[in-house]
Short mmCIF file of C-alpha atoms in Angstrom, two decimals:
data_model
loop_
_atom_site.label_atom_id
_atom_site.label_comp_id
_atom_site.label_asym_id
_atom_site.label_seq_id
_atom_site.Cartn_x
_atom_site.Cartn_y
_atom_site.Cartn_z
CA MET A 28 -136.43 -34.02 -213.72
CA ALA A 29 -138.75 -31.66 -215.57
CA LEU A 30 -139.28 -34.25 -218.32
CA ARG A 31 -140.01 -36.97 -215.74
CA SER A 32 -142.54 -34.74 -213.99
CA GLN A 33 -144.26 -34.00 -217.27
CA LEU A 34 -144.48 -37.73 -218.10
CA LEU A 35 -145.94 -38.50 -214.69
CA ARG A 36 -148.55 -35.77 -215.18
CA ASN A 37 -149.45 -37.19 -218.57
CA VAL A 38 -149.83 -40.72 -217.15
CA PHE A 39 -151.88 -39.49 -214.19
CA ASN A 40 -154.12 -37.33 -216.40
CA GLY A 41 -154.51 -40.21 -218.81
CA THR A 42 -155.62 -42.46 -215.94
CA GLN A 43 -158.12 -39.83 -214.85
CA VAL A 44 -159.53 -39.57 -218.35
CA ARG A 45 -159.90 -43.36 -218.62
CA GLN A 46 -161.60 -43.54 -215.21
CA LEU A 47 -164.02 -40.77 -216.10
CA HIS A 48 -164.75 -42.47 -219.43
CA GLU A 49 -165.46 -45.77 -217.65
CA LEU A 50 -167.74 -44.05 -215.13
CA LYS A 51 -169.86 -42.73 -217.98
CA HIS A 52 -170.50 -46.27 -219.18
CA LYS A 53 -170.65 -48.16 -215.88
CA GLU A 54 -172.87 -46.73 -213.15
CA ARG A 55 -171.83 -47.00 -209.55
CA GLU A 56 -173.57 -49.84 -207.70
CA GLY A 57 -174.92 -47.51 -205.03
CA VAL A 58 -176.53 -45.19 -207.57
CA ALA A 59 -177.96 -48.16 -209.49
CA LYS A 60 -179.55 -49.46 -206.27
CA LEU A 61 -180.89 -45.98 -205.48
CA ARG A 62 -182.59 -45.80 -208.89
CA GLU A 63 -184.18 -49.21 -208.31
CA VAL A 64 -185.56 -48.26 -204.89
CA LEU A 65 -186.85 -44.87 -206.00
CA GLU A 66 -188.43 -46.26 -209.16
CA ASP A 67 -190.50 -48.64 -207.00
CA ARG A 68 -191.69 -45.71 -204.88
CA LEU A 69 -192.52 -43.63 -207.96
CA GLN A 70 -194.54 -46.50 -209.43
CA GLU A 71 -196.50 -46.74 -206.17
CA ILE A 72 -197.41 -43.06 -206.45
CA LYS A 73 -198.52 -43.53 -210.06
CA LYS A 74 -200.61 -46.61 -209.19
CA ALA A 75 -202.33 -44.66 -206.42
CA LYS A 76 -203.07 -41.95 -209.01
CA THR A 77 -201.63 -39.27 -206.74
CA TRP A 78 -198.84 -38.22 -209.12
CA LYS A 79 -198.20 -34.49 -208.98
CA HIS A 80 -198.06 -32.87 -212.42
CA GLU A 81 -196.28 -29.53 -212.53
CA ARG A 82 -197.66 -27.33 -215.28
CA VAL A 83 -195.17 -24.87 -216.70
CA LEU A 84 -196.36 -21.27 -217.00
CA THR A 85 -195.00 -19.19 -219.86
CA SER A 86 -196.49 -15.95 -218.54
CA PRO A 87 -196.38 -13.89 -215.34
CA GLN A 88 -198.53 -14.99 -212.40
CA ASP A 89 -201.89 -13.29 -212.96
CA THR A 90 -205.62 -14.00 -213.22
CA LYS A 91 -204.99 -15.20 -216.78
CA VAL A 92 -201.95 -17.35 -217.51
CA ARG A 93 -200.45 -19.29 -220.40
CA VAL A 94 -199.45 -22.92 -219.92
CA GLN A 95 -196.66 -24.60 -221.84
CA GLY A 96 -198.01 -27.04 -224.42
CA ALA A 97 -201.57 -25.65 -224.34
CA GLU A 98 -203.22 -23.11 -226.57
CA GLY A 99 -204.82 -19.90 -225.36
CA GLU A 100 -205.09 -18.41 -221.89
CA PHE A 101 -206.47 -19.97 -218.73
CA ILE A 102 -208.29 -18.19 -215.90
CA ASN A 103 -206.11 -18.90 -212.90
CA PHE A 104 -207.92 -20.07 -209.75
CA CYS A 105 -205.11 -21.88 -207.98
CA ALA A 106 -202.69 -19.14 -206.90
CA ASN A 107 -202.24 -17.52 -203.49
CA ASN A 108 -202.39 -14.18 -205.29
CA TYR A 109 -205.24 -12.99 -203.04
CA LEU A 110 -204.94 -9.27 -203.76
CA GLY A 111 -203.69 -9.59 -207.33
CA LEU A 112 -200.35 -7.95 -206.50
CA SER A 113 -198.01 -10.58 -208.02
CA ASN A 114 -197.88 -8.72 -211.33
CA HIS A 115 -199.16 -5.32 -210.17
CA PRO A 116 -197.31 -2.58 -212.12
CA GLU A 117 -196.37 -0.60 -209.01
CA VAL A 118 -195.03 -3.72 -207.28
CA VAL A 119 -193.02 -4.73 -210.37
CA GLU A 120 -191.59 -1.22 -210.66
CA ALA A 121 -190.62 -1.18 -206.97
CA ALA A 122 -188.78 -4.47 -207.44
CA ARG A 123 -186.99 -3.05 -210.48
CA GLU A 124 -185.92 0.08 -208.61
CA SER A 125 -184.65 -1.95 -205.64
CA LEU A 126 -182.66 -4.12 -208.04
CA LYS A 127 -181.02 -1.05 -209.58
CA LYS A 128 -180.28 0.57 -206.23
CA PHE A 129 -179.25 -2.40 -204.06
CA GLY A 130 -178.26 -5.13 -206.54
CA ALA A 131 -179.46 -8.67 -207.13
CA GLY A 132 -178.48 -10.16 -203.79
CA LEU A 133 -176.22 -10.01 -200.77
CA SER A 134 -173.95 -13.03 -201.28
CA SER A 135 -173.97 -13.80 -197.58
CA VAL A 136 -175.95 -14.20 -194.41
CA ARG A 137 -176.91 -11.03 -192.59
CA PHE A 138 -174.73 -11.25 -189.49
CA ILE A 139 -171.66 -11.41 -191.73
CA CYS A 140 -172.34 -8.81 -194.41
CA GLY A 141 -175.94 -9.12 -195.49
CA THR A 142 -178.07 -6.44 -193.86
CA GLN A 143 -179.12 -3.44 -195.93
CA THR A 144 -181.27 -0.46 -194.99
CA LEU A 145 -184.03 -1.96 -197.13
CA HIS A 146 -184.24 -5.07 -194.92
CA LYS A 147 -184.37 -3.06 -191.71
CA GLU A 148 -187.10 -0.87 -193.17
CA LEU A 149 -189.25 -3.86 -194.06
CA GLU A 150 -188.81 -5.41 -190.61
CA GLN A 151 -189.89 -2.17 -188.97
CA ARG A 152 -192.88 -1.90 -191.30
CA LEU A 153 -193.99 -5.47 -190.59
CA ALA A 154 -193.73 -5.02 -186.81
CA GLN A 155 -195.71 -1.79 -187.10
CA PHE A 156 -198.29 -3.40 -189.39
CA HIS A 157 -198.97 -6.14 -186.85
CA GLY A 158 -198.61 -3.89 -183.81
CA ARG A 159 -195.69 -5.92 -182.40
CA GLU A 160 -192.36 -4.92 -180.91
CA ASP A 161 -190.00 -6.28 -183.55
CA ALA A 162 -189.78 -8.54 -186.61
CA ILE A 163 -187.17 -10.70 -188.35
CA LEU A 164 -187.03 -11.61 -192.06
CA TYR A 165 -186.48 -15.11 -193.45
CA GLY A 166 -186.24 -16.56 -196.92
CA SER A 167 -189.72 -18.04 -196.49
CA CYS A 168 -192.34 -18.67 -193.82
CA PHE A 169 -191.25 -22.31 -193.95
CA ASP A 170 -187.86 -21.08 -192.70
CA ALA A 171 -189.53 -18.85 -190.10
CA ASN A 172 -191.37 -21.85 -188.65
CA ALA A 173 -188.31 -24.08 -188.94
CA GLY A 174 -186.31 -21.57 -186.92
CA LEU A 175 -188.82 -20.72 -184.20
CA PHE A 176 -189.45 -23.76 -182.02
CA GLU A 177 -185.89 -25.09 -181.78
CA SER A 178 -184.67 -21.62 -180.83
CA MET A 179 -187.11 -20.83 -178.04
CA LEU A 180 -188.09 -24.21 -176.55
CA THR A 181 -186.08 -26.69 -174.45
CA PRO A 182 -186.96 -30.10 -172.89
CA GLU A 183 -188.45 -28.15 -169.98
CA ASP A 184 -191.06 -26.67 -172.31
CA ALA A 185 -194.05 -28.02 -174.25
CA VAL A 186 -195.62 -27.28 -177.62
CA PHE A 187 -199.29 -27.94 -178.48
CA SER A 188 -200.02 -28.16 -182.21
CA ASP A 189 -203.27 -28.47 -184.19
CA THR A 190 -203.32 -31.72 -186.18
CA LEU A 191 -203.97 -29.90 -189.45
CA ASN A 192 -201.16 -27.39 -189.07
CA HIS A 193 -198.99 -26.65 -192.10
CA ALA A 194 -196.06 -28.94 -192.91
CA SER A 195 -193.60 -26.19 -191.97
CA ILE A 196 -195.01 -26.12 -188.43
CA ILE A 197 -194.90 -29.91 -188.21
CA ASP A 198 -191.27 -30.01 -189.35
CA GLY A 199 -190.32 -27.09 -187.10
CA VAL A 200 -191.83 -28.78 -184.07
CA ARG A 201 -189.97 -32.01 -184.89
CA LEU A 202 -186.67 -30.15 -184.74
CA CYS A 203 -187.14 -28.90 -181.20
CA LYS A 204 -186.56 -30.86 -177.98
CA ALA A 205 -189.71 -29.71 -176.21
CA GLN A 206 -192.48 -32.05 -175.08
CA LYS A 207 -194.81 -32.40 -178.09
CA TYR A 208 -198.60 -32.68 -178.09
CA ARG A 209 -201.10 -32.65 -180.96
CA TYR A 210 -204.75 -31.79 -180.44
CA PRO A 211 -207.61 -32.59 -182.88
CA HIS A 212 -208.40 -29.85 -185.39
CA ARG A 213 -209.82 -26.81 -183.55
CA ASP A 214 -210.75 -28.99 -180.54
CA LEU A 215 -210.52 -26.63 -177.58
CA ASN A 216 -211.71 -29.23 -175.07
CA GLU A 217 -208.91 -31.65 -175.86
CA LEU A 218 -206.38 -28.83 -175.93
CA GLU A 219 -207.50 -27.69 -172.47
CA HIS A 220 -207.11 -31.25 -171.18
CA LEU A 221 -203.53 -31.36 -172.48
CA LEU A 222 -202.68 -27.93 -171.09
CA ALA A 223 -204.19 -28.67 -167.68
CA HIS A 224 -202.05 -31.79 -167.28
CA SER A 225 -198.82 -30.19 -168.42
CA GLU A 226 -196.24 -28.96 -165.90
CA ALA A 227 -193.96 -27.49 -168.56
CA ARG A 228 -192.08 -24.24 -167.95
CA LEU A 229 -193.30 -22.67 -171.23
CA LYS A 230 -196.49 -23.84 -172.92
CA LEU A 231 -196.61 -22.81 -176.56
CA ILE A 232 -199.84 -23.23 -178.54
CA ILE A 233 -199.20 -23.12 -182.29
CA THR A 234 -201.90 -22.95 -184.94
CA ASP A 235 -202.46 -21.90 -188.51
CA GLY A 236 -204.64 -18.80 -188.57
CA VAL A 237 -206.37 -20.13 -191.69
CA PHE A 238 -205.78 -23.77 -192.65
CA SER A 239 -204.55 -23.83 -196.24
CA MET A 240 -206.14 -27.05 -197.44
CA ASP A 241 -209.51 -26.53 -195.75
CA GLY A 242 -210.14 -22.79 -195.60
CA THR A 243 -211.12 -23.14 -191.94
CA VAL A 244 -210.32 -20.42 -189.41
CA ALA A 245 -208.65 -21.09 -186.06
CA PRO A 246 -210.77 -20.35 -182.95
CA ILE A 247 -208.51 -17.49 -181.92
CA LYS A 248 -210.60 -16.24 -179.00
CA GLY A 249 -210.85 -19.70 -177.45
CA LEU A 250 -207.14 -20.31 -177.94
CA ARG A 251 -206.33 -16.96 -176.32
CA ASP A 252 -208.56 -17.76 -173.35
CA LEU A 253 -206.85 -21.13 -172.85
CA ALA A 254 -203.39 -19.58 -173.16
CA ASP A 255 -204.30 -17.06 -170.44
CA ARG A 256 -205.89 -19.70 -168.21
CA TYR A 257 -202.87 -22.03 -168.31
CA ARG A 258 -200.03 -19.49 -168.55
CA GLY A 259 -199.45 -20.29 -172.17
CA ILE A 260 -198.12 -18.51 -175.26
CA LEU A 261 -200.12 -18.31 -178.49
CA ALA A 262 -198.32 -18.40 -181.85
CA VAL A 263 -200.17 -18.11 -185.16
CA ASP A 264 -198.99 -18.82 -188.70
CA ASP A 265 -201.01 -16.22 -190.61
CA SER A 266 -199.73 -16.93 -194.12
CA HIS A 267 -203.22 -17.30 -195.58
CA ALA A 268 -204.56 -14.19 -193.85
CA THR A 269 -201.94 -11.44 -193.81
CA GLY A 270 -202.86 -8.47 -195.97
CA PHE A 271 -206.41 -9.40 -196.87
CA PHE A 272 -208.25 -11.15 -194.03
CA GLY A 273 -210.00 -8.87 -191.57
CA GLU A 274 -211.27 -5.37 -192.19
CA THR A 275 -207.81 -3.85 -192.69
CA GLY A 276 -205.95 -7.02 -193.65
CA ARG A 277 -204.35 -7.56 -190.24
CA GLY A 278 -205.19 -11.24 -190.42
CA THR A 279 -207.01 -13.88 -188.44
CA GLU A 280 -207.05 -12.11 -185.09
CA GLU A 281 -208.67 -9.05 -186.69
CA TYR A 282 -211.19 -11.25 -188.54
CA CYS A 283 -212.06 -12.90 -185.21
CA GLY A 284 -212.44 -9.53 -183.50
CA ILE A 285 -209.57 -9.92 -181.03
CA MET A 286 -206.61 -7.84 -182.18
CA GLY A 287 -203.40 -8.61 -180.33
CA ALA A 288 -204.52 -12.14 -179.44
CA ALA A 289 -201.37 -13.80 -180.77
CA ASP A 290 -198.13 -13.39 -178.86
CA ILE A 291 -196.13 -14.46 -181.91
CA ILE A 292 -197.06 -14.25 -185.60
CA CYS A 293 -195.22 -16.00 -188.41
CA SER A 294 -196.27 -15.14 -191.92
CA THR A 295 -195.26 -14.91 -195.56
CA LEU A 296 -194.51 -12.30 -198.18
CA GLY A 297 -195.16 -14.83 -200.93
CA LYS A 298 -198.95 -14.78 -201.02
CA ALA A 299 -201.13 -11.67 -200.65
CA VAL A 300 -198.17 -9.37 -199.92
CA SER A 301 -196.31 -9.14 -203.28
CA GLY A 302 -196.61 -12.83 -204.11
CA ALA A 303 -192.83 -13.12 -204.50
CA ALA A 304 -191.10 -14.88 -201.59
CA GLY A 305 -189.89 -14.34 -198.06
CA GLY A 306 -191.30 -14.78 -194.59
CA TYR A 307 -191.00 -13.32 -191.12
CA THR A 308 -191.64 -13.70 -187.42
CA THR A 309 -192.92 -10.82 -185.31
CA GLY A 310 -193.47 -10.61 -181.57
CA PRO A 311 -191.68 -9.73 -178.31
CA LYS A 312 -188.35 -7.96 -178.83
CA GLU A 313 -186.47 -10.48 -176.68
CA LEU A 314 -187.68 -13.34 -178.88
CA ILE A 315 -186.69 -11.61 -182.11
CA THR A 316 -183.27 -10.80 -180.65
CA LEU A 317 -182.82 -14.46 -179.69
CA LEU A 318 -183.78 -15.56 -183.21
CA ARG A 319 -181.17 -13.24 -184.71
CA ASN A 320 -178.57 -14.99 -182.57
CA VAL A 321 -179.52 -18.67 -182.70
CA SER A 322 -182.16 -19.35 -185.39
CA ARG A 323 -180.43 -21.63 -187.89
CA PRO A 324 -182.45 -20.79 -191.04
CA TYR A 325 -181.65 -17.11 -190.36
CA LEU A 326 -177.98 -17.59 -189.52
CA PHE A 327 -177.22 -19.95 -192.41
CA SER A 328 -179.31 -18.50 -195.26
CA ASN A 329 -178.84 -15.39 -197.34
CA ALA A 330 -181.15 -12.46 -196.72
CA PRO A 331 -184.14 -12.09 -199.10
CA PRO A 332 -182.95 -10.39 -202.33
CA PRO A 333 -183.51 -6.61 -202.55
CA PRO A 334 -186.07 -6.85 -205.40
CA ILE A 335 -188.27 -9.04 -203.19
CA VAL A 336 -187.89 -6.68 -200.24
CA GLY A 337 -188.72 -3.67 -202.40
CA ALA A 338 -191.77 -5.41 -203.86
CA SER A 339 -192.98 -6.30 -200.37
CA LEU A 340 -192.63 -2.74 -199.13
CA LYS A 341 -194.70 -1.43 -202.04
CA SER A 342 -197.29 -4.16 -201.48
CA LEU A 343 -197.63 -3.10 -197.84
CA ASP A 344 -198.25 0.45 -199.07
CA LEU A 345 -201.08 -0.80 -201.28
CA VAL A 346 -202.50 -2.97 -198.49
CA GLU A 347 -202.61 -0.07 -196.04
CA GLN A 348 -203.78 2.67 -198.39
CA SER A 349 -207.12 1.22 -199.47
CA ASN A 350 -209.78 -1.40 -198.72
CA GLU A 351 -210.84 -1.65 -202.37
CA LEU A 352 -208.90 -4.85 -203.14
CA ARG A 353 -210.15 -6.57 -199.97
CA GLN A 354 -213.75 -5.61 -200.78
CA ARG A 355 -213.46 -7.04 -204.30
CA LEU A 356 -211.96 -10.22 -202.90
CA ARG A 357 -214.83 -10.64 -200.43
CA ALA A 358 -217.40 -10.08 -203.21
CA ASN A 359 -215.72 -12.69 -205.43
CA THR A 360 -215.55 -15.18 -202.56
CA THR A 361 -219.25 -14.79 -201.75
CA ALA A 362 -220.25 -15.11 -205.41
CA PHE A 363 -218.24 -18.29 -205.87
CA ARG A 364 -219.40 -20.01 -202.71
CA GLU A 365 -223.07 -19.20 -203.36
CA GLY A 366 -222.81 -20.21 -207.02
CA MET A 367 -221.23 -23.57 -206.21
CA LYS A 368 -223.86 -24.30 -203.56
CA ASN A 369 -226.62 -23.60 -206.10
CA ALA A 370 -224.84 -25.91 -208.56
CA GLY A 371 -225.02 -28.79 -206.07
CA LEU A 372 -221.32 -28.89 -205.26
CA THR A 373 -219.79 -28.91 -201.78
CA VAL A 374 -217.29 -26.18 -200.91
CA ALA A 375 -215.62 -26.63 -197.53
CA GLY A 376 -214.17 -24.03 -195.20
CA ASP A 377 -215.30 -20.82 -193.61
CA ASP A 378 -215.87 -17.44 -195.25
CA HIS A 379 -212.44 -17.41 -196.89
CA PRO A 380 -211.15 -17.22 -200.49
CA ILE A 381 -209.68 -20.70 -200.06
CA CYS A 382 -212.60 -22.72 -201.45
CA PRO A 383 -211.96 -26.49 -201.48
CA VAL A 384 -214.39 -28.26 -203.81
CA MET A 385 -214.75 -31.58 -202.01
CA VAL A 386 -214.61 -34.77 -204.08
CA GLY A 387 -213.33 -37.56 -201.80
CA ASP A 388 -211.92 -39.95 -204.40
CA ALA A 389 -208.43 -38.98 -205.61
CA PRO A 390 -208.78 -40.11 -209.27
CA LEU A 391 -212.16 -38.35 -209.49
CA ALA A 392 -210.59 -35.13 -208.19
CA VAL A 393 -207.93 -35.38 -210.91
CA GLU A 394 -210.68 -35.95 -213.49
CA LEU A 395 -212.52 -32.86 -212.25
CA ALA A 396 -209.40 -30.68 -212.46
CA THR A 397 -208.57 -32.03 -215.93
CA GLY A 398 -212.09 -31.27 -217.16
CA MET A 399 -211.81 -27.74 -215.81
CA LEU A 400 -208.50 -27.21 -217.59
CA LYS A 401 -210.11 -28.26 -220.87
CA ARG A 402 -212.62 -25.47 -220.31
CA GLY A 403 -209.93 -22.88 -219.72
CA ILE A 404 -210.06 -22.87 -215.91
CA TYR A 405 -206.70 -23.50 -214.23
CA VAL A 406 -207.20 -25.44 -210.98
CA VAL A 407 -205.33 -28.29 -209.27
CA ALA A 408 -206.47 -31.47 -207.52
CA PHE A 409 -205.12 -32.29 -204.06
CA SER A 410 -204.96 -35.78 -202.63
CA TYR A 411 -203.01 -37.83 -200.08
CA PRO A 412 -200.42 -37.12 -198.65
CA VAL A 413 -201.20 -33.40 -199.03
CA VAL A 414 -204.68 -34.00 -197.58
CA PRO A 415 -206.03 -37.03 -195.65
CA LYS A 416 -206.96 -40.18 -197.54
CA GLY A 417 -210.54 -40.07 -198.78
CA ALA A 418 -210.63 -36.26 -198.63
CA ALA A 419 -209.37 -35.40 -202.13
CA ARG A 420 -210.47 -32.05 -203.46
CA VAL A 421 -209.93 -29.38 -206.07
CA ARG A 422 -208.85 -26.25 -204.25
CA VAL A 423 -210.06 -22.97 -205.71
CA GLN A 424 -208.54 -19.68 -204.58
CA LEU A 425 -210.19 -16.39 -205.34
CA SER A 426 -208.35 -13.16 -206.07
CA ALA A 427 -209.32 -9.51 -206.00
CA ALA A 428 -208.09 -9.38 -209.59
CA HIS A 429 -210.79 -11.83 -210.77
CA THR A 430 -213.86 -10.26 -212.35
CA LEU A 431 -217.36 -11.47 -211.47
CA ASP A 432 -217.50 -12.83 -215.03
CA ASP A 433 -214.39 -14.93 -214.28
CA VAL A 434 -216.09 -16.29 -211.17
CA GLN A 435 -219.31 -17.11 -213.02
CA ARG A 436 -217.38 -18.89 -215.78
CA ALA A 437 -215.65 -21.04 -213.16
CA VAL A 438 -218.93 -21.95 -211.45
CA GLN A 439 -220.52 -22.87 -214.78
CA ALA A 440 -217.55 -25.03 -215.74
CA PHE A 441 -217.59 -26.82 -212.38
CA ALA A 442 -221.31 -27.53 -212.80
CA GLU A 443 -220.79 -28.98 -216.28
CA VAL A 444 -217.77 -31.11 -215.44
CA GLY A 445 -219.33 -32.20 -212.14
CA LYS A 446 -222.34 -33.59 -214.01
CA ASN A 447 -220.17 -35.26 -216.66
CA ILE A 448 -218.11 -37.20 -214.12
CA GLY A 449 -221.05 -38.06 -211.85
CA LEU A 450 -220.09 -35.74 -209.00
CA VAL A 451 -223.37 -33.84 -209.37
CA LYS A 452 -226.57 -35.83 -209.68
CA GLN A 453 -228.40 -35.22 -212.95
#
């Protein structure tokens, strides 16, 4: 019996080996068809000249970076590193200490075994920073937005979203069963029309605080007035404002002079605050408690790793202790915008370190970015579907860590390349 069992195992294992060998040489029909379909789509992207090239950095994120396959350093003008904290020595050391004390990760979601004192401390700090009742951490702000609308809204409710809101808001709204309305970018008249004709139980207005592709600022006061007039709730994604926008870095509502305007704030820890990763939602305690119980990205994702939490806590210390970094960022932003205007180039947006250099034609935007890279300036072109067709641009983002010399070099390079490619009239 033992011999027979061994022979059967040998035959079975031999069959497995042959089948695996055959699979290596003969692809499954379904996979072959998938390759064919996807290759057609990829060729369409290449023909449209909207292919996204990912450059590989061989250095830490900083104002000067090294790019794989290229010689020398590049001045980096395409990161969300607004305060220059991504590689700040105190932030790096805080991450290292948190790693030593709390480990690399939690191996689970928080309601099972994943909450540490570090996470609770950061949530309390974030709620305090924004002047809200409570806060909840997520792996990213994309997750925070994905988990908000489905959790709090039902078919009895309605959500009103700006047409240029971030993709995470768009996807989050799609997931919920509420009545959905989109209003033209910053168009308060159309939004009021939609609100006035809605009989929904809850009316949630959702907007980016600062729109990431355009550098435009939401009309917070007008949105707050409409929310009050029509018994609505105002939620703001402040990812491109938290930590640096406004006098003390409290974000869009502070910049607009109406602190406390938003009922709910979603934001990120992956931009100005540490530059690592993570996101959060802050607002009424009942909402945060609900999210802890039903928000799917929270319930089914591990907690942010301790090094990220530690880095974020140290970054908040730096944000709150001094205005120096914010003042340098404002000076760099003003110098760049004025310099580009004098060079005959169009920079869109409001008074914000997101500075989109408008081109229009997608291939021309790629040519502009390529020319800048050859001059040691690291920037990226954006085109459809990231931005609307015919609105291609090279987005420049200023940092407090840039020097005025860095800014002037970038302006000079843009002027030269712009003339070479016909973007600036000779």
